[in-house]
CSV table of C-alpha atoms in Angstrom, one decimal:
chain,number,residue,atom,x,y,z
A,1,MET,CA,0.0,0.0,0.0
A,2,CYS,CA,2.9,2.3,0.8
A,3,LEU,CA,4.2,1.6,-2.7
A,4,THR,CA,0.9,2.2,-4.5
A,5,TYR,CA,0.3,5.4,-2.5
A,6,ASN,CA,3.7,6.8,-3.3
A,7,VAL,CA,3.8,6.0,-6.9
A,8,SER,CA,0.2,6.8,-7.8
A,9,GLY,CA,-0.8,9.2,-5.0
A,10,ILE,CA,-3.9,7.1,-4.2
A,11,VAL,CA,-4.9,6.1,-0.7
A,12,ASN,CA,-6.9,2.9,-1.4
A,13,PHE,CA,-9.7,2.4,1.2
A,14,ALA,CA,-10.6,-0.9,-0.5
A,15,HIS,CA,-7.1,-2.3,0.3
A,16,GLY,CA,-8.3,-4.6,3.1
A,17,ASP,CA,-11.2,-5.7,1.0
A,18,PHE,CA,-8.9,-6.8,-1.8
A,19,LEU,CA,-7.1,-8.8,0.9
A,20,THR,CA,-10.5,-10.3,2.1
A,21,LEU,CA,-11.3,-11.1,-1.5
A,22,ALA,CA,-8.0,-13.0,-1.9
A,23,MET,CA,-8.8,-14.9,1.2
A,24,PHE,CA,-12.3,-15.9,0.1
A,25,ILE,CA,-11.0,-16.9,-3.3
A,26,ALA,CA,-8.5,-19.2,-1.6
A,27,PHE,CA,-11.3,-20.4,0.7
A,28,ALA,CA,-13.4,-21.2,-2.4
A,29,PHE,CA,-10.6,-23.1,-4.0
A,30,GLN,CA,-10.1,-25.1,-0.8
A,31,ALA,CA,-13.9,-25.9,-0.6
A,32,ALA,CA,-14.4,-26.7,-4.2
A,33,ALA,CA,-11.1,-28.4,-5.2
A,34,ALA,CA,-9.4,-29.1,-1.9
A,35,LEU,CA,-6.6,-26.8,-2.9
A,36,ASP,CA,-4.4,-25.8,0.0
A,37,PRO,CA,-4.2,-22.0,0.4
A,38,TYR,CA,-0.4,-22.2,0.1
A,39,VAL,CA,-1.0,-23.8,-3.3
A,40,SER,CA,-3.9,-21.8,-4.6
A,41,VAL,CA,-1.8,-18.6,-4.2
A,42,ALA,CA,-0.4,-19.5,-7.6
A,43,ILE,CA,-3.8,-18.7,-9.0
A,44,THR,CA,-4.9,-15.9,-6.7
A,45,LEU,CA,-1.7,-13.9,-7.2
A,46,PRO,CA,-2.1,-13.3,-10.9
A,47,LEU,CA,-5.8,-12.9,-10.5
A,48,LEU,CA,-5.5,-10.2,-7.9
A,49,ALA,CA,-2.7,-8.5,-9.8
A,50,LEU,CA,-4.9,-8.4,-12.9
A,51,LEU,CA,-7.8,-7.0,-10.8
A,52,GLY,CA,-5.5,-4.4,-9.4
A,53,ALA,CA,-4.3,-3.3,-12.8
A,54,LEU,CA,-7.9,-3.1,-14.1
A,55,THR,CA,-9.0,-1.2,-11.1
A,56,TYR,CA,-6.3,1.4,-11.5
A,57,GLN,CA,-6.7,1.7,-15.3
A,58,HIS,CA,-10.5,2.0,-15.4
A,59,LEU,CA,-11.6,3.3,-12.0
A,60,LEU,CA,-8.8,5.2,-10.4
A,61,ARG,CA,-6.7,6.7,-13.3
A,62,PRO,CA,-9.7,8.6,-14.7
A,63,VAL,CA,-10.1,10.5,-11.4
A,64,ALA,CA,-6.5,10.6,-10.4
A,65,ARG,CA,-6.2,14.3,-10.9
A,66,SER,CA,-9.4,15.1,-9.0
A,67,HIS,CA,-9.8,16.2,-5.5
A,68,ALA,CA,-8.5,13.7,-2.8
A,69,LEU,CA,-12.0,13.4,-1.5
A,70,VAL,CA,-13.2,12.1,-4.8
A,71,ILE,CA,-10.6,9.3,-4.8
A,72,ILE,CA,-11.4,8.4,-1.2
A,73,GLN,CA,-15.1,8.3,-2.0
A,74,LEU,CA,-14.4,6.1,-5.0
A,75,THR,CA,-12.2,3.6,-3.1
A,76,LEU,CA,-14.7,3.5,-0.2
A,77,GLY,CA,-17.4,2.8,-2.7
A,78,LEU,CA,-15.2,0.0,-4.1
A,79,SER,CA,-14.8,-1.3,-0.6
A,80,PHE,CA,-18.6,-1.6,-0.2
A,81,VAL,CA,-19.0,-3.3,-3.5
A,82,LEU,CA,-16.4,-5.9,-2.7
A,83,GLN,CA,-17.8,-6.4,0.8
A,84,ASN,CA,-21.3,-6.9,-0.3
A,85,GLY,CA,-20.3,-8.9,-3.3
A,86,LEU,CA,-18.6,-11.3,-1.0
A,87,LEU,CA,-21.6,-11.3,1.4
A,88,MET,CA,-23.8,-12.2,-1.5
A,89,ILE,CA,-21.7,-15.1,-2.7
A,90,PHE,CA,-20.4,-16.5,0.6
A,91,GLY,CA,-23.0,-15.3,3.1
A,92,GLY,CA,-22.3,-13.6,6.4
A,93,GLN,CA,-21.1,-16.7,8.4
A,94,PRO,CA,-17.5,-16.6,9.4
A,95,VAL,CA,-15.6,-19.4,7.7
A,96,ARG,CA,-12.3,-21.2,8.3
A,97,THR,CA,-10.1,-22.5,5.6
A,98,PRO,CA,-8.2,-25.7,6.6
A,99,SER,CA,-4.7,-26.2,5.5
A,100,ALA,CA,-2.4,-29.2,5.8
A,101,LEU,CA,-0.1,-27.3,8.0
A,102,GLU,CA,-2.7,-25.6,10.2
A,103,ALA,CA,-2.3,-27.8,13.2
A,104,SER,CA,1.4,-28.4,13.0
A,105,ILE,CA,3.6,-27.0,15.6
A,106,LEU,CA,7.4,-26.6,15.7
A,107,ILE,CA,9.1,-27.1,19.1
A,108,VAL,CA,12.5,-25.5,19.6
A,109,GLY,CA,13.5,-26.0,23.2
A,110,ASP,CA,10.9,-24.3,25.4
A,111,ILE,CA,9.4,-22.4,22.5
A,112,PHE,CA,6.3,-23.5,20.6
A,113,ILE,CA,5.8,-22.0,17.2
A,114,ARG,CA,2.8,-22.7,15.0
A,115,THR,CA,4.2,-23.6,11.6
A,116,PRO,CA,1.9,-21.2,9.6
A,117,GLN,CA,3.1,-18.3,11.7
A,118,LEU,CA,6.7,-19.3,11.0
A,119,ILE,CA,6.0,-19.5,7.3
A,120,ALA,CA,4.2,-16.1,7.5
A,121,PHE,CA,7.1,-14.5,9.2
A,122,CYS,CA,9.8,-15.9,6.9
A,123,THR,CA,7.8,-15.2,3.8
A,124,SER,CA,7.1,-11.5,4.7
A,125,LEU,CA,10.7,-11.1,5.5
A,126,ALA,CA,11.7,-12.6,2.2
A,127,LEU,CA,9.1,-10.4,0.4
A,128,THR,CA,10.5,-7.3,2.0
A,129,LEU,CA,13.9,-8.2,0.9
A,130,VAL,CA,12.8,-8.9,-2.7
A,131,LEU,CA,10.9,-5.6,-2.7
A,132,PHE,CA,14.0,-3.8,-1.5
A,133,LEU,CA,16.3,-5.4,-4.1
A,134,VAL,CA,13.9,-4.9,-6.9
A,135,LEU,CA,13.4,-1.2,-6.0
A,136,GLY,CA,17.0,-0.6,-5.4
A,137,TYR,CA,18.8,-2.5,-8.1
A,138,THR,CA,16.7,-3.2,-11.2
A,139,GLU,CA,15.7,-1.0,-14.1
A,140,THR,CA,12.1,-1.4,-13.2
A,141,GLY,CA,12.8,-0.4,-9.6
A,142,ARG,CA,14.7,2.6,-10.8
A,143,ARG,CA,11.8,3.7,-13.0
A,144,ILE,CA,9.3,3.2,-10.1
A,145,ARG,CA,11.5,5.4,-7.9
A,146,ALA,CA,11.8,8.0,-10.7
A,147,VAL,CA,8.0,8.2,-11.0
A,148,HIS,CA,7.8,8.5,-7.2
A,149,GLN,CA,10.3,11.3,-7.0
A,150,ASN,CA,9.2,13.4,-10.0
A,151,PRO,CA,6.5,12.0,-12.4
A,152,GLN,CA,6.9,14.8,-14.9
A,153,ALA,CA,10.7,14.5,-15.2
A,154,ALA,CA,10.2,10.7,-15.5
A,155,ALA,CA,7.9,11.3,-18.4
A,156,LEU,CA,10.5,13.6,-20.0
A,157,MET,CA,13.1,10.8,-19.7
A,158,GLY,CA,10.9,8.5,-21.8
A,159,ILE,CA,9.3,6.6,-19.0
A,160,ASP,CA,5.7,5.5,-19.7
A,161,VAL,CA,4.4,6.9,-16.4
A,162,PRO,CA,0.8,5.5,-16.6
A,163,ARG,CA,2.2,2.0,-17.3
A,164,VAL,CA,4.6,2.1,-14.3
A,165,ARG,CA,1.7,3.2,-12.1
A,166,THR,CA,-0.5,0.4,-13.4
A,167,LEU,CA,2.2,-2.2,-12.8
A,168,THR,CA,2.9,-0.9,-9.3
A,169,PHE,CA,-0.8,-1.0,-8.5
A,170,ALA,CA,-1.0,-4.6,-9.9
A,171,ALA,CA,2.0,-5.6,-7.8
A,172,GLY,CA,0.5,-3.9,-4.7
A,173,ILE,CA,-2.8,-5.7,-5.0
A,174,GLY,CA,-1.2,-8.9,-6.2
A,175,ILE,CA,1.0,-9.1,-3.0
A,176,LEU,CA,-2.3,-9.2,-1.0
A,177,ALA,CA,-2.9,-12.7,-2.5
A,178,ILE,CA,0.3,-13.8,-0.7
A,179,SER,CA,-0.7,-12.0,2.5
A,180,GLY,CA,-4.1,-13.7,2.3
A,181,ALA,CA,-2.6,-17.2,2.0
A,182,LEU,CA,-0.2,-16.4,4.9
A,183,LEU,CA,-3.0,-15.2,7.2
A,184,LEU,CA,-5.6,-17.7,6.2
A,185,PRO,CA,-4.6,-21.0,8.1
A,186,GLY,CA,-6.2,-21.1,11.5
A,187,THR,CA,-8.1,-17.8,11.2
A,188,THR,CA,-11.8,-17.2,10.6
A,189,ILE,CA,-12.7,-14.8,7.8
A,190,TRP,CA,-15.9,-12.9,7.1
A,191,PRO,CA,-16.8,-10.5,4.3
A,192,ALA,CA,-16.9,-7.3,6.5
A,193,GLN,CA,-13.4,-7.7,7.9
A,194,GLY,CA,-11.7,-5.7,5.2
A,195,LEU,CA,-11.9,-2.3,6.8
A,196,ARG,CA,-10.0,-3.5,9.8
A,197,PHE,CA,-7.1,-4.4,7.7
A,198,THR,CA,-7.3,-1.1,5.8
A,199,VAL,CA,-7.2,0.8,9.0
A,200,ILE,CA,-4.3,-1.2,10.4
A,201,THR,CA,-2.4,-0.6,7.1
A,202,LEU,CA,-3.2,3.1,7.1
A,203,MET,CA,-2.0,3.4,10.6
A,204,ALA,CA,1.3,1.8,9.8
A,205,LEU,CA,1.6,4.1,6.7
A,206,ILE,CA,0.9,7.2,8.7
A,207,LEU,CA,3.2,6.2,11.5
A,208,GLY,CA,6.0,5.6,9.1
A,209,GLY,CA,5.5,9.1,7.6
A,210,MET,CA,3.7,8.0,4.4
A,211,THR,CA,6.7,8.1,2.0
A,212,ASP,CA,9.6,6.3,3.6
A,213,PHE,CA,9.5,2.6,3.0
A,214,ALA,CA,11.7,1.7,6.0
A,215,GLY,CA,9.7,4.0,8.2
A,216,VAL,CA,6.4,2.4,7.2
A,217,TYR,CA,7.9,-1.0,7.9
A,218,ILE,CA,8.8,0.0,11.4
A,219,GLY,CA,5.4,1.7,11.7
A,220,ALA,CA,3.8,-1.7,10.9
A,221,LEU,CA,6.0,-3.4,13.5
A,222,VAL,CA,4.9,-0.9,16.2
A,223,ILE,CA,1.2,-1.4,15.3
A,224,GLY,CA,1.6,-5.2,15.1
A,225,VAL,CA,3.4,-5.5,18.4
A,226,ALA,CA,0.9,-3.2,20.1
A,227,GLU,CA,-1.9,-5.3,18.9
A,228,VAL,CA,-0.4,-8.6,20.1
A,229,VAL,CA,0.6,-7.2,23.5
A,230,GLY,CA,-2.8,-5.5,23.8
A,231,THR,CA,-4.9,-8.6,23.1
A,232,GLY,CA,-2.5,-11.0,24.9
A,233,TYR,CA,-1.6,-9.2,28.1
A,234,VAL,CA,-4.3,-6.6,28.7
A,235,ALA,CA,-7.7,-7.8,29.7
A,236,GLY,CA,-10.6,-7.9,27.2
A,237,THR,CA,-11.7,-4.9,25.2
A,238,THR,CA,-9.1,-2.5,26.8
A,239,GLY,CA,-6.4,-4.5,25.1
A,240,MET,CA,-7.8,-4.0,21.7
A,241,ILE,CA,-7.6,-0.3,22.1
A,242,LEU,CA,-3.9,-0.3,22.7
A,243,PRO,CA,-2.7,0.0,19.0
A,244,TYR,CA,-5.1,2.8,18.4
A,245,ALA,CA,-4.1,4.6,21.6
A,246,ILE,CA,-0.4,4.3,20.7
A,247,PHE,CA,-1.2,5.6,17.2
A,248,ILE,CA,-3.0,8.7,18.6
A,249,LEU,CA,-0.2,9.3,21.1
A,250,VAL,CA,2.5,9.1,18.4
A,251,LEU,CA,0.6,11.5,16.2
A,252,LEU,CA,0.1,14.0,19.0
A,253,LEU,CA,3.8,14.0,19.7
A,254,ARG,CA,5.1,13.6,16.2
A,255,PRO,CA,2.5,14.8,13.7
A,256,ASN,CA,4.6,13.8,10.7
A,257,GLY,CA,5.0,10.2,11.7
A,258,LEU,CA,7.7,8.5,13.7
A,259,PHE,CA,10.6,9.7,11.5
A,260,GLY,CA,8.9,12.5,9.7
A,261,ARG,CA,10.4,15.9,9.5
A,262,ALA,CA,8.2,19.0,9.5
A,263,ALA,CA,7.2,19.9,5.9
B,1,MET,CA,13.1,19.4,-38.7
B,2,LEU,CA,10.3,20.5,-36.4
B,3,ARG,CA,7.3,22.4,-37.7
B,4,ILE,CA,4.5,23.8,-35.6
B,5,ASP,CA,1.2,24.9,-37.2
B,6,GLY,CA,-1.3,27.2,-35.5
B,7,LEU,CA,-0.7,25.8,-32.0
B,8,THR,CA,-3.2,27.0,-29.4
B,9,ALA,CA,-3.1,26.0,-25.7
B,10,ALA,CA,-4.7,27.1,-22.5
B,11,TYR,CA,-4.8,26.1,-18.9
B,12,ASP,CA,-7.7,27.9,-17.2
B,13,GLY,CA,-8.5,31.3,-18.7
B,14,PRO,CA,-6.9,33.2,-21.5
B,15,PRO,CA,-4.9,31.1,-24.0
B,16,ALA,CA,-1.2,30.6,-23.1
B,17,LEU,CA,-0.5,30.1,-26.8
B,18,ALA,CA,-2.6,31.7,-29.4
B,19,GLY,CA,-2.1,30.1,-32.8
B,20,ILE,CA,1.7,29.9,-33.0
B,21,SER,CA,3.4,28.7,-36.1
B,22,LEU,CA,7.2,28.2,-36.3
B,23,HIS,CA,9.8,25.8,-37.5
B,24,VAL,CA,13.2,24.6,-36.3
B,25,GLU,CA,15.9,23.9,-38.9
B,26,LYS,CA,18.1,20.9,-38.7
B,27,GLY,CA,21.4,21.8,-37.0
B,28,GLU,CA,20.5,25.3,-35.8
B,29,VAL,CA,20.2,26.9,-32.4
B,30,LEU,CA,16.9,28.6,-32.2
B,31,GLY,CA,16.4,31.0,-29.3
B,32,LEU,CA,13.0,31.4,-27.8
B,33,LEU,CA,12.7,34.7,-26.1
B,34,GLY,CA,10.0,36.6,-24.2
B,35,ALA,CA,9.0,38.0,-20.8
B,36,ASN,CA,7.6,35.7,-18.1
B,37,ASN,CA,4.2,34.2,-18.9
B,38,SER,CA,4.7,34.8,-22.6
B,39,GLY,CA,4.1,31.2,-23.4
B,40,LYS,CA,7.7,29.9,-23.9
B,41,SER,CA,7.5,27.0,-21.4
B,42,THR,CA,4.0,26.1,-22.5
B,43,LEU,CA,5.3,25.9,-26.1
B,44,ILE,CA,8.0,23.4,-25.3
B,45,ASN,CA,5.8,21.5,-23.0
B,46,CYS,CA,3.4,21.1,-25.9
B,47,ILE,CA,6.3,19.8,-28.0
B,48,SER,CA,7.2,17.4,-25.2
B,49,GLY,CA,3.6,16.3,-24.9
B,50,LEU,CA,3.2,17.3,-21.3
B,51,VAL,CA,0.6,19.9,-22.3
B,52,ARG,CA,-2.2,19.0,-24.7
B,53,PRO,CA,-2.8,21.7,-27.3
B,54,LEU,CA,-6.4,22.8,-28.0
B,55,ALA,CA,-5.7,23.3,-31.7
B,56,GLY,CA,-2.8,23.0,-34.1
B,57,ARG,CA,-0.4,20.4,-35.2
B,58,ILE,CA,3.3,19.5,-34.5
B,59,PHE,CA,5.4,17.7,-37.1
B,60,PHE,CA,8.8,16.2,-36.4
B,61,GLU,CA,10.8,15.2,-39.4
B,62,GLY,CA,7.7,15.1,-41.5
B,63,ALA,CA,5.7,12.9,-39.1
B,64,ASP,CA,2.7,14.3,-37.2
B,65,ILE,CA,3.5,13.9,-33.5
B,66,THR,CA,0.6,15.9,-32.1
B,67,ARG,CA,-1.1,12.9,-30.5
B,68,LEU,CA,2.0,11.0,-29.3
B,69,LYS,CA,2.4,10.5,-25.5
B,70,PRO,CA,5.4,12.1,-23.8
B,71,HIS,CA,7.5,9.0,-23.6
B,72,GLU,CA,6.9,8.2,-27.3
B,73,ARG,CA,8.2,11.6,-28.2
B,74,VAL,CA,11.5,10.9,-26.4
B,75,ALA,CA,11.8,7.8,-28.5
B,76,THR,CA,11.4,9.9,-31.7
B,77,GLY,CA,14.4,12.0,-30.6
B,78,ILE,CA,12.9,15.1,-28.9
B,79,VAL,CA,14.2,15.6,-25.4
B,80,GLN,CA,13.6,18.4,-23.0
B,81,VAL,CA,15.8,19.7,-20.2
B,82,PRO,CA,13.1,21.2,-17.9
B,83,GLU,CA,13.2,24.4,-16.1
B,84,GLY,CA,14.7,24.1,-12.6
B,85,ARG,CA,16.7,21.0,-13.8
B,86,GLN,CA,14.3,18.5,-12.1
B,87,VAL,CA,17.0,15.9,-11.4
B,88,PHE,CA,15.9,13.0,-9.2
B,89,PRO,CA,17.3,14.3,-5.9
B,90,LYS,CA,17.5,11.0,-3.9
B,91,MET,CA,19.2,9.1,-6.7
B,92,SER,CA,22.9,9.2,-7.4
B,93,VAL,CA,24.4,10.9,-10.4
B,94,ILE,CA,25.0,7.7,-12.2
B,95,GLU,CA,21.4,6.5,-11.6
B,96,ASN,CA,20.0,9.8,-12.9
B,97,LEU,CA,22.1,9.4,-16.1
B,98,LEU,CA,21.0,5.7,-16.5
B,99,LEU,CA,17.4,6.8,-16.2
B,100,GLY,CA,18.0,9.3,-19.1
B,101,GLY,CA,18.7,6.3,-21.2
B,102,THR,CA,16.0,4.0,-19.9
B,103,SER,CA,13.9,3.8,-23.1
B,104,ARG,CA,14.2,0.6,-25.0
B,105,ALA,CA,16.0,2.1,-28.0
B,106,ALA,CA,18.5,3.9,-25.9
B,107,ARG,CA,19.5,1.1,-23.5
B,108,PRO,CA,22.0,-0.8,-25.7
B,109,GLN,CA,24.0,2.4,-26.2
B,110,ARG,CA,24.1,3.4,-22.6
B,111,THR,CA,27.7,2.7,-21.9
B,112,THR,CA,29.0,4.6,-24.9
B,113,ARG,CA,26.8,7.6,-24.2
B,114,LEU,CA,27.8,7.6,-20.6
B,115,ASP,CA,31.4,8.0,-21.7
B,116,GLN,CA,30.4,10.8,-24.0
B,117,VAL,CA,28.6,12.6,-21.2
B,118,PHE,CA,31.5,12.2,-18.8
B,119,LYS,CA,33.8,13.5,-21.5
B,120,LEU,CA,31.6,16.6,-21.9
B,121,PHE,CA,31.2,17.2,-18.2
B,122,PRO,CA,34.2,15.6,-16.4
B,123,ARG,CA,32.8,17.0,-13.1
B,124,LEU,CA,29.9,14.5,-13.3
B,125,ALA,CA,32.4,11.6,-13.5
B,126,GLU,CA,33.9,12.7,-10.2
B,127,ARG,CA,30.5,12.9,-8.6
B,128,ARG,CA,29.2,9.5,-9.8
B,129,PRO,CA,27.9,8.0,-6.5
B,130,GLN,CA,26.7,11.3,-4.9
B,131,PRO,CA,22.9,11.9,-4.5
B,132,ALA,CA,21.9,14.4,-7.1
B,133,GLY,CA,20.2,16.5,-4.5
B,134,THR,CA,23.5,17.3,-2.9
B,135,LEU,CA,25.1,18.8,-6.1
B,136,SER,CA,25.4,22.5,-6.7
B,137,GLY,CA,23.0,24.2,-9.0
B,138,GLY,CA,25.6,24.2,-11.8
B,139,GLU,CA,26.4,20.5,-11.4
B,140,GLN,CA,22.7,19.7,-11.4
B,141,GLN,CA,22.3,21.6,-14.7
B,142,MET,CA,25.2,19.5,-16.1
B,143,LEU,CA,23.4,16.4,-14.8
B,144,ALA,CA,20.1,17.4,-16.3
B,145,ILE,CA,21.7,18.0,-19.7
B,146,GLY,CA,23.8,14.8,-19.5
B,147,ARG,CA,20.7,12.9,-18.5
B,148,ALA,CA,18.8,14.2,-21.6
B,149,LEU,CA,21.8,13.3,-23.8
B,150,MET,CA,21.6,9.7,-22.6
B,151,SER,CA,18.6,9.0,-24.8
B,152,GLY,CA,20.4,10.2,-27.9
B,153,PRO,CA,18.3,13.2,-28.8
B,154,ARG,CA,18.2,14.8,-32.2
B,155,LEU,CA,16.4,17.9,-30.9
B,156,LEU,CA,17.4,19.1,-27.5
B,157,MET,CA,15.1,21.7,-25.8
B,158,LEU,CA,16.4,23.6,-22.8
B,159,ASP,CA,14.2,25.7,-20.5
B,160,GLU,CA,16.3,28.4,-18.9
B,161,PRO,CA,19.6,26.5,-18.4
B,162,SER,CA,21.4,29.5,-16.9
B,163,LEU,CA,18.7,30.2,-14.2
B,164,GLY,CA,20.4,30.6,-10.9
B,165,LEU,CA,23.9,29.6,-12.0
B,166,SER,CA,27.2,31.4,-11.3
B,167,PRO,CA,28.8,33.1,-14.4
B,168,LEU,CA,31.5,30.4,-14.4
B,169,PHE,CA,28.9,27.6,-14.7
B,170,VAL,CA,26.9,29.5,-17.3
B,171,GLN,CA,30.1,29.6,-19.3
B,172,ILE,CA,30.8,25.9,-18.9
B,173,ILE,CA,27.2,25.0,-19.8
B,174,PHE,CA,27.0,27.2,-22.9
B,175,LYS,CA,30.4,26.0,-24.1
B,176,ALA,CA,29.1,22.4,-23.9
B,177,LEU,CA,25.9,23.4,-25.7
B,178,ALA,CA,28.0,25.0,-28.5
B,179,GLU,CA,30.1,21.9,-28.7
B,180,LEU,CA,27.0,19.7,-29.0
B,181,ASN,CA,25.6,21.9,-31.7
B,182,ALA,CA,28.9,21.8,-33.6
B,183,GLN,CA,28.5,18.0,-33.5
B,184,GLY,CA,25.2,18.4,-35.3
B,185,LEU,CA,22.6,18.5,-32.5
B,186,THR,CA,19.7,20.8,-33.1
B,187,ILE,CA,18.9,23.0,-30.1
B,188,LEU,CA,15.8,24.9,-29.1
B,189,LEU,CA,16.8,27.3,-26.3
B,190,ILE,CA,14.6,29.2,-23.9
B,191,GLU,CA,16.8,31.7,-22.0
B,192,GLN,CA,16.2,34.7,-19.7
B,193,ASN,CA,19.6,36.1,-20.6
B,194,LEU,CA,19.1,38.0,-23.8
B,195,THR,CA,22.8,38.7,-24.6
B,196,LEU,CA,23.6,35.0,-23.9
B,197,THR,CA,20.9,33.8,-26.3
B,198,LEU,CA,21.9,36.2,-29.0
B,199,ALA,CA,25.5,35.0,-28.7
B,200,TYR,CA,24.7,31.4,-29.2
B,201,ALA,CA,21.4,31.3,-31.3
B,202,GLY,CA,21.6,31.8,-35.0
B,203,ARG,CA,17.9,32.7,-35.1
B,204,GLY,CA,15.4,33.8,-32.6
B,205,VAL,CA,11.7,34.0,-31.9
B,206,VAL,CA,10.2,36.5,-29.4
B,207,LEU,CA,6.9,35.6,-27.9
B,208,GLU,CA,4.5,38.1,-26.4
B,209,ARG,CA,1.3,37.0,-24.7
B,210,GLY,CA,1.2,33.7,-26.5
B,211,GLN,CA,1.9,35.1,-29.9
B,212,ILE,CA,5.0,35.6,-32.0
B,213,ALA,CA,6.0,39.3,-31.8
B,214,ILE,CA,9.3,39.2,-33.7
B,215,GLU,CA,11.1,36.5,-35.6
B,216,GLY,CA,14.4,36.7,-37.4
B,217,THR,CA,18.2,36.1,-37.5
B,218,ARG,CA,20.5,37.1,-34.7
B,219,GLU,CA,21.5,40.3,-36.4
B,220,MET,CA,17.9,41.3,-37.0
B,221,LEU,CA,16.9,40.8,-33.4
B,222,LYS,CA,20.0,42.6,-32.1
B,223,ASN,CA,19.2,45.7,-34.1
B,224,ASP,CA,15.5,45.7,-33.6
B,225,PRO,CA,14.6,48.0,-30.7
B,226,ARG,CA,11.3,46.0,-30.2
B,227,THR,CA,13.4,43.0,-29.0
B,228,ARG,CA,14.4,44.5,-25.8
B,229,ALA,CA,11.0,46.2,-25.4
B,230,ALA,CA,9.1,42.9,-25.9
B,231,TYR,CA,11.5,41.1,-23.7
B,232,LEU,CA,11.0,43.5,-20.8
B,233,GLY,CA,7.3,43.2,-21.3
B,234,LEU,CA,6.8,46.9,-22.2
């Protein structure tokens, strides 16, 4: 999301709903063809990437120069369409997607780790590394950074700016297919959960100062840890407030994000 | 080489360009003069494809390029060095230069062109790993020109390359431009500095409120009292 925001200037309020969509597609594959979520990601990844590209090309690009509120309104609308579409097809009951590795646990000394969580951890780390390498050391990455830093100058260098933005959007949405597969084992999903993911992502983005990839990564870490500590060690509903409380506190003290400098 | 027919463009309000027709000959340096807001930048942004004209056509080497997208125009050989240099500040000098040659046609020749740019501006070679944002204004201008050269342009358009530079750098930059022109590069030059323009451009066009006020050779413009008047916006 950080990537798509920075390159296309669009805050996508349907971000979490695309994630939910990816999870439900994986669920459908499991229910219909007994495909493990870790396997069906090979199908959902290109599917979501294509969906991201189409969404950008036909919905977002035409309004990209309009007022920010128009874009927010549009992505919020998209969020409702996705949510209710899922509700129509899958119904409102929370569902679980079994996976072969769901119940497996790794024991190292005194530490018990659920295998899916270990996979999720390693994969996200690897993805971050890949993203970092692609952005830093490939021609495509250089073009993406150029569009991010100065779209007009990028166009004058012979870069097809709309194409770079479409590709970035496709990648940003496509990655959600992987996130979906990583989150799916052992969790229940329901159509209306998307907004929660969007809010968490947005908080990480804002904490990180919007534009700095490393900052956003640390922002995500702060929110994540706050959530785990909050729900694990603080009783009941109070615990769930913790990440939001930390978010508000940080913004009060550092309005430009954790590492932001005053504009 | 470049022909413009009845070009009209507007943002909001009165037209920034009102039916301009002009041409650029192969191998010449054409100076584009005029006061602020006379339409100079709008004109080259139309040629680059950043601004969509309301009417009129643009031909480059006989082909109609009016509807081409900006990156397609770079591929045909028209490259702009924008006002204020617009280098990518967080990228190194070398990365900026590589981006200049990022189009498919330019990529195989990147190493040879890189050598040519470093030969033209040895200072850039010394600054290779440095982020472009930390360069001095003059060095950034060298970088902006070098970056534009990386795509192998046949028409180079420069928007106020002397803006904010010390006299020493202005001299270096214009010497390099003269050298490029001697090698056969066609140049369209927008410049605030009237004396400088008339020293390097063989021909000039003076714009006034989106229209051509005077057009002629260097000598004609030098001796025409209207040049200075139009330039000062009187």
